[in-house]
Amino acid sequence: MPTTRTTTGHFTFADWKESPVTPEDGSPRLAHATVTNAFSGGIEAGATACDYTIAYLTGTTGTFAGMELVGGRVDGREGTFVLEERGHFAEDGTVHCSFEVVEGSGTGELTGLRGTGGFTYRHGETKVPYTFTYGLE
């Protein structure tokens, strides 16, 4: 079993494009979002590629799942990896998300990367703090 480390940092939403999948006047409804994030701290990535499917249960609550391709560095090690993300959002605008590295997705110095993490976003924040616990095989 690899030694694990925990690292932290922040990310910002560099771009968010959302489009409806089902009629917007129904409930529940589905939407699709293409997102670009910028990470700093333990994960350094200038522009990720993220794709979410969102289930709105009401106009302000729901769940989401997605994949994010991260290219950059983890604590100085360079490569790419994919995060599988799952979360929910509440009426007050708070978003809770957990993520896990897709097994086998690490490249370069991040080959063999395994890890989990998460974040909580509060409405109005411009920088979102994250925590990531990982190991390399």
C-alpha positions as CSV (number, residue, x, y, z in Angstrom):
1,M,0.0,0.0,0.0
2,P,1.5,3.4,-1.0
3,T,2.1,6.0,1.7
4,T,-0.6,8.6,1.6
5,R,-0.3,12.4,1.8
6,T,-2.9,15.1,2.2
7,T,-2.7,18.3,0.3
8,T,-4.9,21.4,0.2
9,G,-5.5,24.4,-2.0
10,H,-8.1,26.4,-3.9
11,F,-9.7,26.3,-7.3
12,T,-11.7,28.9,-9.2
13,F,-14.4,28.4,-11.9
14,A,-12.7,29.8,-15.0
15,D,-15.7,29.0,-17.2
16,W,-19.2,27.5,-16.7
17,K,-21.5,26.7,-19.7
18,E,-24.8,25.0,-18.8
19,S,-27.5,23.8,-21.1
20,P,-30.8,22.1,-20.4
21,V,-31.3,18.5,-21.3
22,T,-35.0,18.4,-20.4
23,P,-37.6,21.3,-20.5
24,E,-36.6,24.0,-17.9
25,D,-40.1,24.4,-16.6
26,G,-40.3,20.8,-15.3
27,S,-39.2,19.2,-12.0
28,P,-37.1,17.2,-11.7
29,R,-35.0,18.3,-14.7
30,L,-31.6,17.5,-16.2
31,A,-28.9,19.8,-17.4
32,H,-25.4,19.4,-18.8
33,A,-22.5,21.7,-17.8
34,T,-19.0,22.1,-19.3
35,V,-16.7,23.7,-16.8
36,T,-13.1,24.9,-16.8
37,N,-11.4,25.1,-13.4
38,A,-8.0,26.5,-12.3
39,F,-6.3,24.9,-9.3
40,S,-3.6,26.2,-7.0
41,G,-2.0,24.8,-3.9
42,G,-1.1,21.1,-3.8
43,I,-2.8,20.6,-7.1
44,E,-1.6,23.1,-9.7
45,A,-3.6,23.1,-13.0
46,G,-4.2,26.2,-15.1
47,A,-7.3,24.9,-17.0
48,T,-9.0,21.6,-16.4
49,A,-11.7,20.1,-18.6
50,C,-14.8,19.0,-16.6
51,D,-18.2,17.7,-17.7
52,Y,-21.2,17.4,-15.4
53,T,-24.7,16.0,-15.6
54,I,-26.9,17.9,-13.1
55,A,-30.3,16.7,-11.7
56,Y,-32.3,19.7,-10.4
57,L,-34.8,18.5,-7.9
58,T,-36.2,22.0,-7.4
59,G,-35.0,25.3,-8.8
60,T,-32.2,25.5,-6.3
61,T,-31.5,21.9,-5.1
62,G,-30.2,18.8,-6.7
63,T,-27.3,16.5,-7.4
64,F,-24.6,16.2,-10.0
65,A,-22.0,13.7,-11.3
66,G,-19.1,14.3,-13.6
67,M,-15.5,13.7,-14.8
68,E,-12.7,16.2,-14.7
69,L,-9.4,15.9,-16.6
70,V,-6.6,17.5,-14.6
71,G,-3.3,18.3,-16.3
72,G,-0.6,19.9,-14.2
73,R,1.2,19.0,-10.9
74,V,0.4,17.3,-7.6
75,D,2.9,18.5,-5.0
76,G,5.4,19.1,-7.7
77,R,4.9,15.9,-9.7
78,E,3.8,16.5,-13.3
79,G,1.2,14.6,-15.3
80,T,-2.5,14.2,-15.9
81,F,-5.3,12.3,-14.2
82,V,-9.1,12.1,-14.2
83,L,-11.3,12.8,-11.2
84,E,-14.8,11.2,-10.9
85,E,-17.0,13.7,-9.0
86,R,-20.3,13.4,-7.2
87,G,-22.2,15.9,-5.1
88,H,-25.3,17.8,-4.2
89,F,-26.4,21.4,-3.7
90,A,-28.7,23.0,-1.2
91,E,-31.3,25.8,-1.3
92,D,-28.8,28.2,0.3
93,G,-26.3,27.7,-2.6
94,T,-23.9,25.4,-0.7
95,V,-22.4,22.7,-2.9
96,H,-20.8,19.6,-1.4
97,C,-18.6,17.4,-3.6
98,S,-16.5,14.4,-3.2
99,F,-14.1,13.1,-5.8
100,E,-11.9,10.1,-6.5
101,V,-9.0,9.6,-9.0
102,V,-10.1,7.2,-11.8
103,E,-7.9,4.1,-11.4
104,G,-5.3,3.9,-14.1
105,S,-5.8,7.5,-15.4
106,G,-2.5,9.0,-14.0
107,T,0.2,9.8,-16.5
108,G,3.8,11.0,-16.4
109,E,5.1,11.4,-12.8
110,L,1.5,10.8,-11.7
111,T,1.3,7.2,-13.1
112,G,-0.2,5.0,-10.4
113,L,-1.9,7.9,-8.6
114,R,-4.8,7.0,-6.3
115,G,-6.7,9.4,-4.2
116,T,-9.9,11.0,-2.8
117,G,-10.9,14.4,-1.8
118,G,-13.6,17.0,-1.8
119,F,-14.8,20.5,-1.4
120,T,-17.6,22.6,-0.1
121,Y,-18.5,25.7,-2.0
122,R,-20.6,28.5,-0.4
123,H,-22.6,30.9,-2.6
124,G,-20.5,34.0,-3.4
125,E,-17.1,32.5,-2.9
126,T,-14.6,33.2,-5.6
127,K,-12.0,30.6,-4.4
128,V,-13.1,27.2,-3.3
129,P,-10.9,25.3,-0.8
130,Y,-10.3,21.6,-1.5
131,T,-8.6,18.7,0.3
132,F,-6.9,15.8,-1.5
133,T,-5.5,12.7,0.1
134,Y,-3.4,10.6,-2.3
135,G,-0.8,8.0,-2.8
136,L,1.4,6.8,-5.7
137,E,2.1,3.1,-6.4
